[in-house]
Short mmCIF file of C-alpha atoms and ligand atoms in Angstrom, two decimals:
data_model
loop_
_atom_site.label_atom_id
_atom_site.label_comp_id
_atom_site.label_asym_id
_atom_site.label_seq_id
_atom_site.Cartn_x
_atom_site.Cartn_y
_atom_site.Cartn_z
CA MET A 1 -0.25 0.02 -0.02
CA LYS A 2 1.29 3.61 -0.68
CA THR A 3 0.41 7.02 0.72
CA ASP A 4 1.93 10.67 0.72
CA VAL A 5 2.31 10.45 4.65
CA ILE A 6 2.71 7.75 7.77
CA VAL A 7 1.63 9.49 10.59
CA LEU A 8 2.92 7.23 13.85
CA GLY A 9 0.34 7.72 16.62
CA ALA A 10 -3.38 8.50 17.03
CA GLY A 11 -3.05 10.39 20.10
CA VAL A 12 -4.08 14.40 19.61
CA ILE A 13 -0.86 15.32 18.78
CA GLY A 14 -0.68 12.91 15.70
CA LEU A 15 -4.61 13.48 15.07
CA GLY A 16 -3.56 17.51 15.07
CA ALA A 17 -0.59 16.73 12.38
CA ALA A 18 -3.10 13.65 10.20
CA LEU A 19 -5.58 16.42 10.20
CA ASN A 20 -3.65 19.10 8.71
CA ILE A 21 -1.64 17.24 5.89
CA GLN A 22 -4.59 16.11 4.89
CA SER A 23 -5.80 19.11 4.68
CA LYS A 24 -3.18 20.11 2.41
CA GLY A 25 -3.77 17.59 -0.37
CA ARG A 26 -2.01 14.74 0.67
CA SER A 27 -2.99 10.90 0.86
CA VAL A 28 -2.23 10.34 5.29
CA THR A 29 -2.53 6.44 6.55
CA LEU A 30 -2.41 7.17 10.53
CA ILE A 31 -0.88 3.55 12.75
CA ASP A 32 -1.12 2.82 15.96
CA ARG A 33 -0.92 -0.29 17.91
CA GLY A 34 -4.36 0.92 19.61
CA GLU A 35 -7.31 2.53 19.33
CA PRO A 36 -7.16 6.75 18.55
CA GLY A 37 -6.90 8.75 21.59
CA ARG A 38 -6.61 5.98 24.03
CA GLU A 39 -3.06 6.86 25.79
CA THR A 40 -1.90 10.36 27.26
CA SER A 41 -3.97 12.06 25.17
CA PHE A 42 -7.00 9.90 26.67
CA GLY A 43 -6.62 10.76 30.57
CA ASN A 44 -5.66 14.88 30.78
CA ALA A 45 -7.35 18.16 32.17
CA GLY A 46 -8.91 19.17 29.35
CA ILE A 47 -6.98 22.96 29.11
CA ILE A 48 -6.51 24.28 25.76
CA GLU A 49 -4.26 26.66 27.61
CA ARG A 50 -4.29 29.67 25.94
CA ALA A 51 -3.29 31.53 28.45
CA SER A 52 -0.01 29.68 29.49
CA ILE A 53 2.09 31.77 28.22
CA TYR A 54 5.76 30.32 30.73
CA PRO A 55 5.85 26.86 30.25
CA TYR A 56 6.42 24.58 33.64
CA ALA A 57 9.46 25.42 35.30
CA PHE A 58 11.53 23.54 37.95
CA PRO A 59 11.71 25.09 40.85
CA ARG A 60 14.65 26.99 41.34
CA ALA A 61 13.83 28.36 45.10
CA ALA A 62 15.83 26.91 47.88
CA GLY A 63 13.21 26.23 50.17
CA GLU A 64 10.85 24.91 47.08
CA LEU A 65 14.10 22.19 46.15
CA PHE A 66 14.45 21.26 50.03
CA ARG A 67 10.62 20.34 50.12
CA TYR A 68 10.33 18.15 47.42
CA ALA A 69 13.68 16.70 47.98
CA LEU A 70 11.96 15.32 51.05
CA ASN A 71 9.41 13.71 48.78
CA GLY A 72 6.16 14.13 50.97
CA THR A 73 4.67 16.81 48.99
CA PRO A 74 1.61 15.06 47.55
CA GLU A 75 2.16 17.43 43.66
CA ALA A 76 5.69 16.23 43.01
CA TYR A 77 6.77 12.39 43.90
CA TYR A 78 9.80 10.63 42.69
CA HIS A 79 10.79 6.96 42.65
CA VAL A 80 14.41 6.99 44.29
CA ASN A 81 15.22 3.85 42.59
CA ALA A 82 14.41 5.92 38.98
CA LEU A 83 16.87 8.87 40.37
CA PRO A 84 20.13 7.52 38.13
CA ARG A 85 18.39 7.57 34.90
CA VAL A 86 16.09 10.90 35.40
CA ALA A 87 19.11 13.00 36.81
CA ASN A 88 20.57 14.00 33.83
CA PHE A 89 17.16 15.23 32.23
CA LEU A 90 16.39 16.85 35.76
CA VAL A 91 19.43 18.66 35.71
CA ARG A 92 19.34 20.16 32.45
CA TYR A 93 15.60 20.67 33.48
CA TRP A 94 16.60 22.68 36.40
CA TRP A 95 19.36 24.79 34.13
CA HIS A 96 16.79 25.92 31.62
CA SER A 97 14.64 26.92 34.31
CA ALA A 98 16.56 29.81 35.68
CA PRO A 99 14.98 33.29 34.70
CA SER A 100 16.70 34.24 31.67
CA ARG A 101 15.94 30.74 30.11
CA HIS A 102 12.66 30.21 30.97
CA GLN A 103 12.07 33.56 28.75
CA ILE A 104 13.55 31.34 26.00
CA ALA A 105 11.26 28.60 26.30
CA ARG A 106 8.73 31.34 26.68
CA ASP A 107 9.27 32.97 23.59
CA GLY A 108 9.98 29.05 21.96
CA ALA A 109 6.45 27.97 22.72
CA LEU A 110 4.74 31.46 22.03
CA PRO A 111 3.29 31.04 18.36
CA LEU A 112 1.96 27.46 19.63
CA ILE A 113 0.25 29.23 22.62
CA GLN A 114 -1.18 31.70 20.72
CA ASN A 115 -2.81 30.18 17.67
CA SER A 116 -3.76 27.28 20.29
CA LEU A 117 -7.49 27.64 20.42
CA SER A 118 -8.02 29.07 16.79
CA GLU A 119 -6.24 26.47 15.01
CA HIS A 120 -8.08 23.48 17.16
CA GLU A 121 -12.04 25.55 16.82
CA LYS A 122 -11.42 25.26 13.04
CA LEU A 123 -10.95 21.09 13.98
CA VAL A 124 -13.85 21.18 16.21
CA LYS A 125 -16.13 22.75 13.81
CA GLU A 126 -15.11 20.72 11.04
CA ALA A 127 -15.51 17.17 13.43
CA GLY A 128 -18.63 19.20 14.96
CA ALA A 129 -17.38 18.43 18.27
CA HIS A 130 -18.99 21.48 19.47
CA ASN A 131 -20.55 19.75 22.86
CA LEU A 132 -16.99 19.10 23.88
CA LEU A 133 -15.48 22.58 23.64
CA LYS A 134 -16.33 25.03 26.68
CA ARG A 135 -15.32 28.02 27.26
CA MET A 136 -15.22 28.64 30.63
CA GLY A 137 -11.49 29.10 31.38
CA TRP A 138 -9.74 27.83 34.41
CA ILE A 139 -9.45 29.12 38.35
CA LYS A 140 -6.27 29.22 39.71
CA LEU A 141 -6.28 28.97 44.19
CA PHE A 142 -4.26 30.66 46.84
CA ARG A 143 -4.13 30.31 50.23
CA ASN A 144 -1.18 31.96 51.04
CA ASP A 145 -1.43 36.12 50.95
CA GLU A 146 2.10 36.36 50.11
CA LYS A 147 1.88 33.82 47.52
CA PHE A 148 -1.63 35.21 45.77
CA ARG A 149 -0.21 39.23 45.97
CA GLU A 150 3.12 37.88 44.06
CA ALA A 151 0.93 36.09 41.68
CA ILE A 152 -1.30 39.39 40.71
CA ASN A 153 1.92 40.91 40.72
CA ASP A 154 3.32 38.50 37.72
CA VAL A 155 -0.08 38.26 36.05
CA GLU A 156 0.25 41.30 34.98
CA GLU A 157 2.34 39.83 32.09
CA LEU A 158 -0.49 38.49 30.34
CA LYS A 159 -2.03 41.82 29.24
CA THR A 160 1.10 42.60 27.19
CA TYR A 161 -0.18 39.38 25.17
CA GLY A 162 -3.41 40.37 25.19
CA LEU A 163 -5.31 37.85 27.33
CA SER A 164 -7.57 38.44 29.86
CA PHE A 165 -8.03 37.11 33.35
CA ASP A 166 -10.14 38.25 36.42
CA ILE A 167 -8.63 38.02 40.04
CA LEU A 168 -10.79 37.24 42.44
CA SER A 169 -11.69 37.62 46.54
CA PRO A 170 -12.87 35.46 48.88
CA ASP A 171 -16.04 36.37 48.25
CA GLN A 172 -16.06 37.04 44.18
CA LEU A 173 -14.52 33.40 44.48
CA ALA A 174 -17.10 32.02 46.21
CA ALA A 175 -19.66 33.94 43.69
CA ARG A 176 -18.49 31.44 40.92
CA GLU A 177 -18.07 28.59 43.06
CA PRO A 178 -20.17 28.18 45.54
CA ASP A 179 -19.61 24.76 46.47
CA LEU A 180 -16.14 25.23 47.08
CA LYS A 181 -15.71 24.46 50.71
CA GLU A 182 -12.60 26.19 52.22
CA ARG A 183 -11.97 30.07 51.99
CA VAL A 184 -8.48 30.54 50.57
CA ALA A 185 -6.54 33.89 50.35
CA GLY A 186 -8.07 34.71 46.79
CA ALA A 187 -7.85 33.37 43.55
CA ILE A 188 -7.13 34.10 39.24
CA HIS A 189 -10.12 33.60 36.75
CA TYR A 190 -8.01 33.11 33.50
CA LYS A 191 -10.54 33.50 30.77
CA ASP A 192 -9.40 32.60 27.68
CA PRO A 193 -8.40 29.10 27.88
CA ALA A 194 -10.69 26.60 26.55
CA ASN A 195 -12.24 22.76 28.27
CA ILE A 196 -12.06 20.19 26.73
CA SER A 197 -14.65 17.78 28.44
CA ASP A 198 -13.91 14.92 27.23
CA PRO A 199 -10.43 14.40 25.63
CA GLY A 200 -10.80 10.66 24.65
CA ALA A 201 -14.26 11.62 22.95
CA LEU A 202 -12.08 14.91 21.21
CA SER A 203 -9.43 12.45 19.42
CA LEU A 204 -12.27 10.09 18.39
CA ALA A 205 -14.19 12.85 16.56
CA TYR A 206 -10.95 14.02 15.44
CA ALA A 207 -10.12 10.65 14.08
CA ALA A 208 -13.53 9.97 12.71
CA LEU A 209 -13.36 13.57 10.98
CA PHE A 210 -9.83 12.03 9.34
CA GLU A 211 -11.49 8.87 8.12
CA ARG A 212 -14.72 10.61 6.76
CA LYS A 213 -12.11 12.88 4.85
CA GLY A 214 -10.82 9.65 2.80
CA GLY A 215 -7.58 9.29 5.85
CA VAL A 216 -6.48 5.89 6.48
CA PHE A 217 -6.34 4.43 10.13
CA LEU A 218 -4.67 1.08 11.05
CA HIS A 219 -3.10 -0.69 13.38
CA GLY A 220 0.34 -1.52 13.47
CA ASP A 221 3.51 -1.33 15.29
CA ALA A 222 5.25 1.51 14.52
CA ARG A 223 9.00 0.07 15.67
CA THR A 224 8.62 -1.92 12.17
CA LEU A 225 9.68 1.51 11.21
CA SER A 226 11.92 0.96 7.97
CA GLN A 227 13.86 3.16 5.41
CA GLY A 228 13.96 1.98 2.21
CA PRO A 229 14.71 3.24 -1.88
CA GLU A 230 11.12 3.87 -2.26
CA GLY A 231 10.82 5.72 1.08
CA TRP A 232 9.90 4.78 4.98
CA THR A 233 7.32 1.69 5.51
CA VAL A 234 5.54 0.11 8.76
CA GLN A 235 4.09 -2.91 8.87
CA THR A 236 0.69 -2.99 9.51
CA GLU A 237 -2.61 -5.30 9.86
CA LYS A 238 -3.25 -5.06 6.66
CA GLY A 239 0.33 -5.55 5.12
CA PRO A 240 3.25 -2.74 4.80
CA VAL A 241 2.40 0.20 4.14
CA THR A 242 5.19 3.28 2.32
CA ALA A 243 5.09 6.69 1.99
CA ARG A 244 7.68 9.36 1.34
CA ASP A 245 7.32 11.10 4.48
CA VAL A 246 6.92 10.00 8.52
CA VAL A 247 5.78 11.76 11.05
CA VAL A 248 6.54 10.20 14.64
CA ALA A 249 4.07 11.43 16.78
CA LEU A 250 4.39 8.62 19.67
CA GLY A 251 4.07 10.89 22.50
CA PRO A 252 6.46 9.01 25.77
CA TRP A 253 6.90 6.78 22.99
CA GLY A 254 8.60 8.65 20.66
CA GLN A 255 11.99 8.81 22.25
CA ASP A 256 12.48 4.98 21.84
CA LEU A 257 11.44 5.64 17.86
CA ALA A 258 14.17 8.10 17.63
CA GLU A 259 16.59 6.54 19.64
CA ALA A 260 16.02 3.56 16.81
CA PHE A 261 17.31 5.78 14.35
CA GLY A 262 20.62 7.28 16.38
CA TYR A 263 18.45 10.65 17.81
CA LYS A 264 19.48 10.43 21.35
CA LEU A 265 17.59 12.20 23.35
CA PRO A 266 17.82 13.78 26.78
CA MET A 267 13.75 13.19 28.17
CA ALA A 268 11.91 11.79 30.66
CA VAL A 269 8.09 11.58 31.30
CA LYS A 270 6.15 13.46 34.39
CA ARG A 271 3.42 10.65 34.72
CA GLY A 272 0.44 12.06 36.20
CA TYR A 273 -3.35 9.88 37.39
CA HIS A 274 -7.12 10.80 37.27
CA MET A 275 -10.16 9.55 38.89
CA HIS A 276 -13.72 11.19 38.55
CA TYR A 277 -15.93 11.35 41.48
CA LYS A 278 -19.68 12.01 41.58
CA PRO A 279 -19.95 15.32 43.31
CA GLN A 280 -22.24 14.94 46.36
CA GLY A 281 -25.95 16.38 47.35
CA HIS A 282 -26.27 18.94 43.94
CA ALA A 283 -22.70 20.51 44.17
CA VAL A 284 -21.33 21.86 40.84
CA LEU A 285 -18.09 22.55 39.68
CA HIS A 286 -18.68 25.37 37.22
CA HIS A 287 -14.89 25.90 36.47
CA THR A 288 -11.82 23.95 36.17
CA ILE A 289 -9.46 23.98 39.35
CA LEU A 290 -6.12 24.23 40.07
CA ASP A 291 -4.87 24.42 43.64
CA THR A 292 -1.38 25.69 42.96
CA ASP A 293 -0.36 24.34 47.05
CA ASN A 294 -1.39 20.70 45.92
CA GLY A 295 -0.66 20.88 42.50
CA TYR A 296 -3.61 19.36 41.42
CA VAL A 297 -6.72 19.88 39.28
CA LEU A 298 -10.37 19.81 39.31
CA ALA A 299 -12.57 19.46 36.27
CA PRO A 300 -16.25 19.39 35.37
CA MET A 301 -16.19 16.35 32.98
CA ASP A 302 -18.76 14.93 31.00
CA LYS A 303 -18.59 11.75 32.75
CA GLY A 304 -18.17 13.33 36.84
CA VAL A 305 -15.54 15.68 38.62
CA ARG A 306 -11.60 14.76 37.22
CA LEU A 307 -9.12 15.12 39.78
CA THR A 308 -5.97 15.27 38.08
CA THR A 309 -2.95 14.60 39.71
CA GLY A 310 0.83 16.73 39.85
CA ALA A 311 3.78 14.97 38.38
CA GLU A 312 5.12 11.99 39.62
CA PHE A 313 9.24 11.55 38.10
CA ALA A 314 8.87 7.32 37.64
CA LEU A 315 10.61 5.11 34.57
CA ARG A 316 7.65 5.54 31.98
CA ASP A 317 7.14 1.23 32.27
CA ALA A 318 7.48 1.41 36.06
CA PRO A 319 3.78 0.08 37.19
CA PRO A 320 1.55 2.46 38.41
CA THR A 321 1.28 3.52 42.33
CA ASP A 322 -0.89 4.81 44.17
CA VAL A 323 0.97 7.61 45.65
CA PRO A 324 0.07 10.92 44.24
CA LEU A 325 -3.69 10.19 43.92
CA SER A 326 -3.46 8.96 47.84
CA ARG A 327 -1.66 12.09 49.09
CA THR A 328 -4.00 14.21 47.03
CA GLU A 329 -7.28 12.84 47.07
CA PRO A 330 -7.98 14.34 50.75
CA TYR A 331 -7.33 17.85 49.87
CA ALA A 332 -9.67 18.10 46.99
CA LYS A 333 -12.44 16.00 49.26
CA LYS A 334 -12.22 19.01 51.79
CA LEU A 335 -12.09 21.75 48.86
CA PHE A 336 -15.22 20.06 47.40
CA PRO A 337 -17.53 18.12 48.20
CA LEU A 338 -16.40 15.16 46.12
CA GLY A 339 -18.53 12.09 46.38
CA GLU A 340 -17.76 8.04 45.25
CA ARG A 341 -14.98 7.61 42.39
CA LEU A 342 -15.98 7.06 39.29
CA ASP A 343 -13.50 4.95 38.15
CA GLU A 344 -13.10 1.36 38.72
CA LYS A 345 -8.70 2.43 39.25
CA PRO A 346 -7.26 5.30 38.53
CA TRP A 347 -5.81 5.89 35.58
CA MET A 348 -2.27 6.75 34.62
CA GLY A 349 -0.47 8.86 31.47
CA SER A 350 2.88 9.98 30.94
CA ARG A 351 3.75 13.65 30.19
CA PRO A 352 6.39 13.82 27.32
CA CYS A 353 9.18 15.90 28.74
CA THR A 354 11.93 17.76 27.04
CA PRO A 355 14.53 19.42 29.78
CA ASP A 356 14.14 23.05 27.97
CA MET A 357 10.06 22.68 27.98
CA LEU A 358 9.84 23.24 24.29
CA PRO A 359 8.57 20.35 22.00
CA ILE A 360 10.76 18.05 19.36
CA VAL A 361 8.78 19.42 16.26
CA GLY A 362 10.67 19.44 12.54
CA PRO A 363 12.47 17.15 10.76
CA ALA A 364 15.48 14.15 11.54
CA PRO A 365 18.49 16.20 10.42
CA ARG A 366 20.30 12.58 8.89
CA HIS A 367 17.02 10.67 7.43
CA LYS A 368 15.10 12.63 4.99
CA GLY A 369 11.47 12.31 5.05
CA LEU A 370 11.89 11.16 8.92
CA TRP A 371 9.95 14.32 11.09
CA PHE A 372 9.23 13.91 15.12
CA ASP A 373 6.29 15.73 16.55
CA PHE A 374 6.65 14.59 20.13
CA GLY A 375 7.53 16.26 23.83
CA HIS A 376 4.65 18.19 24.26
CA ALA A 377 4.73 17.91 28.12
CA HIS A 378 1.88 19.72 30.17
CA HIS A 379 0.40 20.85 26.73
CA GLY A 380 -0.09 18.03 24.05
CA LEU A 381 -4.05 18.89 24.11
CA THR A 382 -3.13 22.30 23.67
CA HIS A 383 -0.51 22.64 21.27
CA ALA A 384 -2.17 19.18 18.97
CA ALA A 385 -4.33 21.69 16.19
CA ALA A 386 -1.69 24.41 15.82
CA CYS A 387 1.52 22.21 15.75
CA GLY A 388 -0.60 20.15 12.99
CA ARG A 389 -0.44 23.34 11.25
CA LEU A 390 3.09 23.91 11.94
CA ILE A 391 4.18 20.16 11.00
CA ALA A 392 1.89 20.27 7.34
CA GLU A 393 3.25 23.02 5.84
CA MET A 394 6.78 22.39 6.90
CA ILE A 395 5.91 18.85 5.21
CA VAL A 396 5.02 20.14 1.87
CA GLY A 397 7.34 22.71 1.78
CA GLU A 398 5.47 25.92 2.26
CA THR A 399 6.38 29.29 4.55
CA PRO A 400 5.33 27.31 8.27
CA PHE A 401 3.71 30.44 10.46
CA ALA A 402 6.04 30.03 13.02
CA ASP A 403 9.39 29.37 13.09
CA PRO A 404 10.39 26.37 13.69
CA THR A 405 13.91 26.77 15.21
CA PRO A 406 12.95 26.34 18.96
CA TYR A 407 11.59 23.11 18.23
CA ALA A 408 14.71 21.72 15.99
CA VAL A 409 15.89 18.14 16.93
CA THR A 410 19.11 19.36 16.10
CA ARG A 411 19.22 21.44 19.62
CA PHE A 412 20.31 18.19 21.68
C1 FAD B 501 -2.79 13.87 34.14
C2 FAD B 501 -2.51 14.53 32.68
C3 FAD B 501 -2.79 16.10 32.66
C4 FAD B 501 -2.81 16.80 31.70
N1 FAD B 501 -3.83 17.93 31.45
C5 FAD B 501 -3.37 18.96 30.32
C6 FAD B 501 -4.15 20.00 30.14
O1 FAD B 501 -4.88 20.16 30.70
N2 FAD B 501 -3.36 20.49 29.19
C7 FAD B 501 -2.64 20.16 27.96
O2 FAD B 501 -2.48 20.87 26.90
N3 FAD B 501 -2.21 19.23 28.02
C8 FAD B 501 -2.48 17.77 29.49
N4 FAD B 501 -1.92 17.43 29.71
C9 FAD B 501 -0.62 16.53 28.22
C10 FAD B 501 -0.93 15.92 27.28
O3 FAD B 501 -2.48 15.59 27.70
C11 FAD B 501 -0.23 15.40 26.25
O4 FAD B 501 0.69 16.42 25.65
C12 FAD B 501 -0.70 14.34 25.10
O5 FAD B 501 -1.69 13.96 25.24
C13 FAD B 501 0.22 14.11 24.10
O6 FAD B 501 -0.30 13.41 23.42
P1 FAD B 501 0.91 13.02 22.20
O7 FAD B 501 -0.55 12.27 20.91
O8 FAD B 501 1.65 13.26 22.08
O9 FAD B 501 0.74 11.20 22.79
P2 FAD B 501 -0.32 10.23 23.17
O10 FAD B 501 -1.67 10.59 23.47
O11 FAD B 501 0.64 9.49 23.95
O12 FAD B 501 0.01 9.13 21.55
C14 FAD B 501 0.54 8.37 21.28
C15 FAD B 501 0.15 7.53 20.75
O13 FAD B 501 1.14 6.30 20.20
C16 FAD B 501 0.52 5.36 20.30
N5 FAD B 501 1.91 4.21 20.71
C17 FAD B 501 3.20 4.06 20.91
N6 FAD B 501 3.46 3.19 21.23
C18 FAD B 501 3.30 2.69 19.61
C19 FAD B 501 3.61 1.57 18.84
N7 FAD B 501 4.40 0.96 18.73
N8 FAD B 501 3.18 1.15 17.09
C20 FAD B 501 2.12 2.57 17.57
N9 FAD B 501 1.97 3.28 18.07
C21 FAD B 501 1.92 3.65 19.27
C22 FAD B 501 0.09 5.10 21.42
O14 FAD B 501 -0.91 3.98 21.44
C23 FAD B 501 -0.70 6.25 21.50
O15 FAD B 501 -1.80 6.01 20.94
C24 FAD B 501 -2.03 16.28 30.65
C25 FAD B 501 -1.21 14.77 31.01
C26 FAD B 501 -1.36 14.47 32.13
C27 FAD B 501 -0.89 12.97 32.16
#
């Protein structure tokens, strides 16, 4: 079977790429070992983070580092036995998080953030998935007066990017979220981000759109990828598929395939968990809420209130643990009247992270026709549609809407 482009990985990133390449008139075959959007893209907090001008940095203050080193916080947990393997990543992540370098990450990610929602909106419209896209923004809570004051200072910068927010007193917060049980120092409501009320369903809607427009979805193992005189070939359930170009959009597994072709990348994963809850009585959560002190998010989803945890630094394939959720759940229950758990067991996913907080998007320099699109960390849902446009423009030889230099794999 021949096609113009193979996209490996049908998570939200692969789907964003496949749809955009298809819209350039290229035939596309999308290949995954499982069903579309069932891995990392299934379980996130659903925020299209239009206001996330700064990527998530590694803590720099000595007190904070000491607190994390003790390994008892709800927001971050590390596996001691994983440290030798992730130490290189952590040191480089810490280095890139210094204020001046963090600004480089901000500038690099900016075009993807600025176009995140508008590009998703185009796909959502075509896919007829309006029911999944809500526009309520999200709210960040602060319990500590001083931290709240600092955040009020910092948030002013968003105005220079044309973004809007409300600073909420405890009473104003209570008016927006009457069922919160705790009275906090204050909150910031970021109003530009949008929310997906079922991220797995969004991937399925994108996959259905892709097939409706003539795209082919096949099961196959990306690790069978090989290069020959006619291009790139992957073995699938329907036999070999060959194309001139192949996009590796394997999320946390992207690094493995890159390594098989000789590209060693300093990546690691931040694992995260989710659980859905039925609210008690008639309680309603109206907005997605980030509890900054404890590093978890509560998001109103179609299935119930989704609690997503902070970062677990572990080897990607190590068995799931119950530590992040068991540390977080009591705080979440104190904040909002969460009732019974709605999932049999916690869901776990792995955010694929680079130390400089920017994704890897663009050509593999030593292999003609091999393209990378992974490492989207905390913002894969956010980046998916804009990044899909970027890689599509690069593959067909158009001038990309953003300078792709910050995402080049050659930076490592
Ligand atoms: C708890 C949590 C909360 C998050 N919240 C947000 C949020 O609110 N907003 C946001 O923007 N981002 C969020 N993220 C990050 C976001 O979910 C990820 O960045 C994004 O889903 C990555 O998408 P992906 O398509 O690259 O990877 P994936 O969704 O993991 O897709 C990779 C695909 O590759 C396939 N695959 C792997 N190996 C093979 C193989 N050998 N052969 C064939 N196929 C293979 C898999 O089956 C999978 O379908 C969150 C992540 C977590 C864990």
